[in-house]
């Protein structure tokens, strides 16, 4: 069953890639982040080791691949972070 579904997913990915639709998610996410520049959002980010965390942060700048955010690191402690948009799983606008 798993092999059958994996074959279907691969076929759909190939169809999207052939039609030039493979990078629609990243481009759409970059546009969403650019609209939120200056606003406070909650980002759910997948870290390199597989952890998924929710971070409250203010978007300072964004392009198609990266976002510069000012993240809250506890009480009165903020840190600038550069986040790759491929690792962003969810954006919640406050």
XYZ file of C-alpha atoms in Angstrom:
94
model
C 0.000 0.000 0.000
C 2.826 2.405 0.904
C 4.622 1.737 -2.378
C 1.404 2.348 -4.297
C 0.874 5.719 -2.591
C 4.529 6.694 -2.996
C 4.227 6.022 -6.721
C 1.153 8.261 -6.909
C 2.922 11.091 -5.024
C 5.981 10.846 -7.276
C 3.756 10.949 -10.358
C 1.919 14.049 -9.096
C 5.205 15.785 -8.220
C 6.527 15.050 -11.713
C 3.349 16.482 -13.290
C 3.674 19.653 -11.203
C 7.353 19.995 -12.058
C 6.683 19.483 -15.784
C 4.012 22.199 -15.730
C 6.245 24.660 -13.876
C 4.245 24.540 -10.656
C 6.899 23.012 -8.403
C 7.968 26.220 -6.617
C 4.495 27.684 -6.062
C 4.579 27.048 -2.286
C 7.882 28.847 -1.672
C 6.934 31.823 -3.839
C 3.543 32.117 -2.143
C 5.107 31.946 1.299
C 7.635 34.633 0.398
C 4.820 36.899 -0.736
C 2.918 36.265 2.507
C 5.999 37.115 4.567
C 6.584 40.344 2.588
C 2.998 41.406 3.383
C 3.687 40.862 7.099
C 6.812 43.072 7.301
C 6.519 45.109 10.520
C 3.791 42.875 11.974
C 4.004 40.373 14.817
C 3.391 36.762 13.779
C 3.786 33.301 15.283
C 6.009 31.059 13.160
C 6.077 27.308 13.363
C 9.536 26.345 12.174
C 11.057 22.937 11.557
C 14.623 22.997 12.846
C 17.448 20.958 11.317
C 17.019 18.140 13.825
C 13.286 17.752 13.205
C 11.992 19.804 16.153
C 8.965 21.945 15.445
C 8.657 25.089 17.540
C 6.312 28.067 17.700
C 8.062 31.426 17.886
C 6.448 34.816 18.383
C 8.399 37.289 16.290
C 8.233 40.508 14.287
C 9.030 40.285 10.578
C 11.752 42.784 9.649
C 12.367 41.825 6.009
C 11.605 38.974 3.608
C 12.312 37.762 0.088
C 11.485 34.595 -1.852
C 13.789 32.298 0.159
C 14.632 34.002 3.488
C 12.980 36.059 6.227
C 14.693 38.274 8.808
C 12.726 38.247 12.059
C 13.131 39.676 15.549
C 12.291 36.723 17.800
C 11.238 36.904 21.454
C 13.641 34.809 23.538
C 12.020 35.177 26.944
C 11.411 38.215 29.127
C 12.701 41.393 27.458
C 15.169 39.436 25.372
C 15.000 39.635 21.580
C 17.261 38.236 18.905
C 17.420 38.733 15.131
C 17.163 35.491 13.200
C 17.438 34.673 9.535
C 14.964 31.900 8.692
C 14.830 29.906 5.478
C 11.233 29.869 4.242
C 11.488 26.188 3.308
C 11.644 25.417 7.041
C 8.511 27.449 7.891
C 5.519 25.175 8.383
C 2.893 27.681 9.549
C 2.359 31.436 9.952
C -0.237 32.786 12.374
C -0.942 36.509 12.107
C -1.764 38.280 15.373
